[in-house]
Amino acid sequence: MTDGLGQEELELLHAAQNGDAEAFGRLYELYAGRVFRYLYAHLDNRLDAEDITEEVFLRTWQALPGYRQRGAPLQAFVFRVAHNALMDHYRKTRRHKPAVSLEDERFQTQLPDQAQGLEDLENRRHLRRLLGKLRRDYRMVIDLRFMAGLSLEESAQVMNRSPGALRVLQHRAVLALRKLVEQDRLEE
Amino acid sequence: MGMKTAEEKILQTCLENLAEGSSSLDEPLARYPEQAEWLRPALESAAWLQDQRPVFEARPGFVAASRRRLVERIQAQPSGLRPWQAPFAWRAPWLVETRRRLGYALLLLVLVFQIGLNGVTIAHAAPTWLPGDAPYPAKTVYENASLALTLNQMDQAGLHALYARRRLLEIQALIFEERYEPIPAAVDNLQYHTRQATALIELLASSDPHSASLLAADLRQTLTAQARLIDLLARFAPDDTRLQCQRVRHIADQALAQIDAIGALDTP
């Protein structure tokens, strides 16, 4: 195993670096779901999250030649690109009026189970509101660990910290979120 | 081992077990009874977070569909070489761009020569071709060639706006004809031209706000009218296509938001 990659991922990476778009597409399938969840935990518009997910992988494709030199494991590299793309999106939408997020409501009402869909919508908004109150690094570790589903080691690689340091951060982040949840309940 | 370090390791172990689904909350609390006071709220928060994950999942089919789009976009890059494979690209990135432009210039000359021989003009025939038609690739090649040869920012913005309008009309025609398969690629291309148009108009706004406003107004009219029509047509389309129509609406809304901001610059 090299850089934490499985054998299949390593072969796909080498093929992609040699110009094999289909191999890159397979890597996309392996990581896209996690990247989407990470982004959607920040954005209240599903289509924005989808657009940025695709943008992340386009940027990754274009940056593939430089990947080895930087030494970050591939998934960590992809998540750093995702984080940068998210920051770019925030900068762009701060300059312009953000589109009203009716898309999520419309999308949910088209699902077979409308009631569940609307409940999910409310849960997302509630969680984003709480997470938005956290310190940036607490938010990031929670997004990576619980939303994207990365392991502690993978999250540490994304955030460029040691696993020990990330354990500390995770502990504090979870307790900080707990406090927010309790405050939120008292306010209701 | 300090108290805090021990707590962090206990929490991590319990979280790993929780993630594997191998324990309920009762099990770790029973294993670490002295830590129950702080461990219970932490694990409850973690379990709650984990339970929320499904509501952030991508919609069914998104990964597969977007993978296809991504691979198509990569394979459709103008040069057969990726930028870093072009000779001396590491030394002179401008050389790659110049080669791309020269390549399109040559292709355009060949096309014009062919047009002259056949007595048909692409400008006349192209608007009727739809994605999926055999001659359609010539239309997009011609569009790309025209863009590559247009160095003026205002003209480039105008071309991108024109090609965005064409994509909207093509999508409408495809829905009318119930030819749904080429629609995702057409929406991708619409997104590309719309983004390029708005980005160029935004750049132009600082040097020539009046021209930028005129271009912005023209693009606004196109997006408003044509996207509304696609909204109406979407009602009669299958689910997958309806989602593509939502993408069109989203693309139009994003661009309109940017255009509104640009339009304000020319206000006295």
Coordinates of C-alpha atoms in Angstrom, one line a residue, chain B:
Chain B
M1 CA -1.1 9.0 30.5
G2 CA -2.8 12.3 31.4
M3 CA -6.5 12.3 32.2
K4 CA -7.4 14.2 29.1
T5 CA -5.4 12.0 26.8
A6 CA -7.1 8.9 28.3
E7 CA -10.6 10.5 27.7
E8 CA -9.7 11.3 24.1
K9 CA -8.6 7.8 23.4
I10 CA -11.7 6.3 25.1
L11 CA -13.9 8.6 23.0
Q12 CA -12.1 7.6 19.8
T13 CA -12.4 3.9 20.6
C14 CA -16.1 4.2 21.3
L15 CA -16.6 6.3 18.2
E16 CA -14.9 3.7 16.1
N17 CA -17.2 1.0 17.5
L18 CA -20.2 3.2 16.9
A19 CA -19.2 3.8 13.3
E20 CA -18.8 0.1 12.8
G21 CA -22.3 -0.4 14.2
S22 CA -20.8 -2.8 16.7
S23 CA -22.1 -1.2 19.8
S24 CA -25.1 0.7 21.1
L25 CA -24.5 3.5 23.6
D26 CA -25.0 1.1 26.6
E27 CA -22.0 -1.0 25.8
P28 CA -19.3 1.6 26.0
L29 CA -20.9 3.2 29.0
A30 CA -20.9 -0.2 30.7
R31 CA -17.2 -0.6 29.8
Y32 CA -16.2 2.7 31.2
P33 CA -18.5 3.4 34.1
E34 CA -16.2 6.0 35.7
Q35 CA -16.3 8.1 32.5
A36 CA -20.0 7.8 32.0
E37 CA -20.7 11.4 33.2
W38 CA -18.8 13.0 30.3
L39 CA -18.9 10.0 27.9
R40 CA -22.7 9.7 27.7
P41 CA -23.3 13.3 26.3
A42 CA -20.4 13.0 23.9
L43 CA -21.5 9.6 22.6
E44 CA -25.1 10.8 22.3
S45 CA -23.9 13.8 20.2
A46 CA -21.8 11.6 18.1
A47 CA -24.6 9.1 17.6
W48 CA -27.0 11.9 16.7
L49 CA -24.4 13.3 14.1
Q50 CA -24.1 9.8 12.6
D51 CA -27.8 9.5 12.3
Q52 CA -28.0 12.7 10.4
R53 CA -25.6 11.5 7.7
P54 CA -28.2 9.9 5.5
V55 CA -30.0 13.2 5.0
F56 CA -26.9 14.6 3.3
E57 CA -26.5 11.8 0.9
A58 CA -26.4 12.5 -2.8
R59 CA -29.7 11.9 -4.7
P60 CA -30.0 8.4 -6.3
G61 CA -28.1 8.3 -9.6
F62 CA -26.1 11.4 -9.1
V63 CA -22.7 9.8 -8.8
A64 CA -23.2 7.6 -11.8
A65 CA -24.6 10.5 -14.0
S66 CA -22.0 13.0 -12.9
R67 CA -19.2 10.5 -13.4
R68 CA -20.3 10.2 -17.0
R69 CA -20.4 14.0 -17.4
L70 CA -17.0 14.3 -15.8
V71 CA -15.4 11.7 -18.1
E72 CA -17.0 13.3 -21.1
R73 CA -15.8 16.7 -20.2
I74 CA -12.2 15.4 -19.7
Q75 CA -12.3 13.5 -23.0
A76 CA -13.8 16.5 -24.8
Q77 CA -10.9 18.8 -23.9
P78 CA -9.8 20.6 -27.1
S79 CA -6.3 19.2 -27.2
G80 CA -5.7 15.5 -27.5
L81 CA -2.9 16.1 -25.0
R82 CA -3.5 17.2 -21.4
P83 CA -1.8 20.5 -20.8
W84 CA 1.1 19.0 -18.9
Q85 CA 1.8 16.6 -21.6
A86 CA 2.4 19.2 -24.3
P87 CA 6.2 19.6 -24.9
F88 CA 7.8 22.4 -22.9
A89 CA 4.4 23.1 -21.2
W90 CA 6.2 23.2 -17.9
R91 CA 8.4 26.0 -19.2
A92 CA 5.9 28.0 -21.2
P93 CA 2.2 27.5 -20.4
W94 CA 1.4 30.2 -23.0
L95 CA 2.8 27.9 -25.7
V96 CA 0.1 25.3 -25.0
E97 CA -2.6 28.0 -25.3
T98 CA -1.1 29.3 -28.6
R99 CA -0.9 25.8 -30.0
R100 CA -4.6 25.3 -29.2
R101 CA -5.5 28.5 -30.9
L102 CA -3.4 27.8 -34.0
G103 CA -5.0 24.3 -34.1
Y104 CA -8.5 25.8 -34.1
A105 CA -7.5 28.4 -36.7
L106 CA -6.3 25.7 -39.0
L107 CA -9.5 23.7 -38.4
L108 CA -11.6 26.7 -39.2
L109 CA -9.7 27.3 -42.4
V110 CA -10.3 23.7 -43.4
L111 CA -14.0 24.0 -42.6
V112 CA -14.4 27.3 -44.5
F113 CA -12.6 25.7 -47.5
Q114 CA -15.0 22.7 -47.3
I115 CA -18.0 25.0 -46.9
G116 CA -16.9 26.9 -50.0
L117 CA -16.6 23.6 -51.9
N118 CA -20.0 22.4 -50.8
G119 CA -21.7 25.7 -51.3
V120 CA -23.3 25.4 -47.9
T121 CA -22.5 27.7 -44.9
I122 CA -22.3 26.4 -41.4
A123 CA -23.7 29.7 -40.3
H124 CA -26.9 28.8 -42.2
A125 CA -27.1 25.1 -41.4
A126 CA -25.8 24.9 -37.9
P127 CA -28.7 26.4 -35.9
T128 CA -30.9 23.4 -37.0
W129 CA -28.6 20.7 -35.8
L130 CA -29.3 19.2 -32.5
P131 CA -27.1 17.2 -30.1
G132 CA -27.2 13.6 -31.3
D133 CA -27.4 14.6 -35.0
A134 CA -24.5 13.4 -37.1
P135 CA -23.3 16.9 -38.1
Y136 CA -23.7 18.3 -34.6
P137 CA -20.0 17.9 -33.6
A138 CA -19.1 20.2 -36.5
K139 CA -21.3 22.9 -34.9
T140 CA -19.5 22.8 -31.6
V141 CA -16.1 22.6 -33.3
Y142 CA -17.0 25.7 -35.2
E143 CA -18.2 27.4 -32.0
N144 CA -15.0 26.5 -30.2
A145 CA -12.9 27.7 -33.2
S146 CA -14.8 31.0 -33.3
L147 CA -14.1 31.5 -29.6
A148 CA -10.4 30.6 -29.9
L149 CA -10.0 33.2 -32.7
T150 CA -11.9 35.9 -30.8
L151 CA -9.4 37.9 -28.7
N152 CA -11.7 40.8 -27.7
Q153 CA -13.3 40.3 -24.3
M154 CA -16.6 41.8 -25.3
D155 CA -16.9 39.7 -28.4
Q156 CA -16.0 36.6 -26.5
A157 CA -18.7 37.3 -23.9
G158 CA -21.2 37.9 -26.8
L159 CA -20.3 34.5 -28.3
H160 CA -20.6 32.7 -25.1
A161 CA -24.1 34.3 -24.5
L162 CA -25.1 33.3 -28.1
Y163 CA -24.0 29.7 -27.6
A164 CA -25.8 29.6 -24.2
R165 CA -28.9 30.7 -26.0
R166 CA -28.4 28.0 -28.6
R167 CA -28.0 25.3 -26.0
L168 CA -31.3 26.5 -24.4
L169 CA -33.1 26.3 -27.7
E170 CA -31.6 22.9 -28.4
I171 CA -32.7 21.5 -25.0
Q172 CA -36.2 22.8 -25.7
A173 CA -36.2 21.1 -29.1
L174 CA -34.9 17.8 -27.7
I175 CA -37.7 17.8 -25.1
F176 CA -40.2 18.5 -27.8
E177 CA -38.9 15.6 -29.9
E178 CA -38.6 13.3 -26.8
R179 CA -34.9 12.8 -27.5
Y180 CA -33.8 12.9 -23.9
E181 CA -30.4 11.2 -24.0
P182 CA -28.3 14.1 -25.3
I183 CA -29.9 16.6 -22.8
P184 CA -27.4 16.2 -19.9
A185 CA -24.4 17.0 -22.2
A186 CA -26.3 20.0 -23.6
V187 CA -27.0 21.2 -20.1
D188 CA -23.3 20.8 -19.2
N189 CA -22.4 22.9 -22.2
L190 CA -25.0 25.5 -21.3
Q191 CA -23.5 25.8 -17.9
Y192 CA -20.0 26.2 -19.4
H193 CA -21.1 29.0 -21.8
T194 CA -23.3 30.8 -19.2
R195 CA -20.4 30.8 -16.6
Q196 CA -18.0 32.1 -19.2
A197 CA -20.4 34.8 -20.3
T198 CA -21.1 36.0 -16.8
A199 CA -17.4 35.9 -15.8
L200 CA -16.4 37.9 -18.9
I201 CA -19.2 40.4 -18.4
E202 CA -18.0 40.8 -14.8
L203 CA -14.4 41.5 -16.0
L204 CA -15.7 43.9 -18.7
A205 CA -17.7 45.8 -16.1
S206 CA -14.7 47.5 -14.6
S207 CA -13.3 48.7 -18.0
D208 CA -16.5 49.2 -20.0
P209 CA -19.5 49.2 -17.7
H210 CA -21.9 50.4 -20.5
S211 CA -21.0 47.5 -22.8
A212 CA -21.1 45.1 -19.8
S213 CA -24.6 46.3 -18.9
L214 CA -25.8 45.8 -22.5
L215 CA -24.4 42.3 -22.6
A216 CA -25.8 41.6 -19.2
A217 CA -29.3 42.8 -20.2
D218 CA -29.2 40.6 -23.4
L219 CA -28.2 37.5 -21.4
R220 CA -30.8 38.2 -18.7
Q221 CA -33.5 38.3 -21.4
T222 CA -32.3 35.1 -22.9
L223 CA -32.1 33.2 -19.6
T224 CA -35.4 34.5 -18.2
A225 CA -37.4 33.7 -21.3
Q226 CA -35.9 30.4 -22.4
A227 CA -35.4 28.9 -18.9
R228 CA -39.1 29.7 -18.2
L229 CA -40.1 27.7 -21.3
I230 CA -38.0 24.8 -20.2
D231 CA -39.7 24.9 -16.8
L232 CA -43.0 24.5 -18.6
L233 CA -41.7 21.7 -20.9
A234 CA -40.3 19.8 -17.9
R235 CA -43.8 18.9 -16.7
F236 CA -44.2 16.6 -19.7
A237 CA -40.7 15.0 -19.4
P238 CA -39.6 11.9 -17.5
D239 CA -38.0 12.2 -14.1
D240 CA -34.4 12.2 -15.2
T241 CA -35.0 14.9 -17.7
R242 CA -37.0 16.9 -15.2
L243 CA -33.9 16.9 -13.0
Q244 CA -31.9 18.2 -15.9
C245 CA -34.5 21.0 -16.3
Q246 CA -34.0 21.8 -12.7
R247 CA -30.3 22.1 -13.4
V248 CA -31.1 24.5 -16.2
R249 CA -33.2 26.6 -13.8
H250 CA -30.4 26.5 -11.3
I251 CA -27.8 27.6 -13.9
A252 CA -30.1 30.4 -15.0
D253 CA -30.8 31.6 -11.4
Q254 CA -27.1 31.7 -10.6
A255 CA -26.3 33.7 -13.7
L256 CA -29.2 36.0 -13.1
A257 CA -28.0 36.7 -9.6
Q258 CA -24.6 37.6 -10.9
I259 CA -26.1 39.7 -13.7
D260 CA -28.2 41.7 -11.3
A261 CA -25.1 42.6 -9.4
I262 CA -23.3 43.6 -12.6
G263 CA -26.2 45.7 -13.9
A264 CA -26.0 47.9 -10.8
L265 CA -22.6 49.2 -11.9
D266 CA -23.9 51.2 -14.7
T267 CA -26.5 53.0 -12.6
P268 CA -25.7 56.8 -12.3

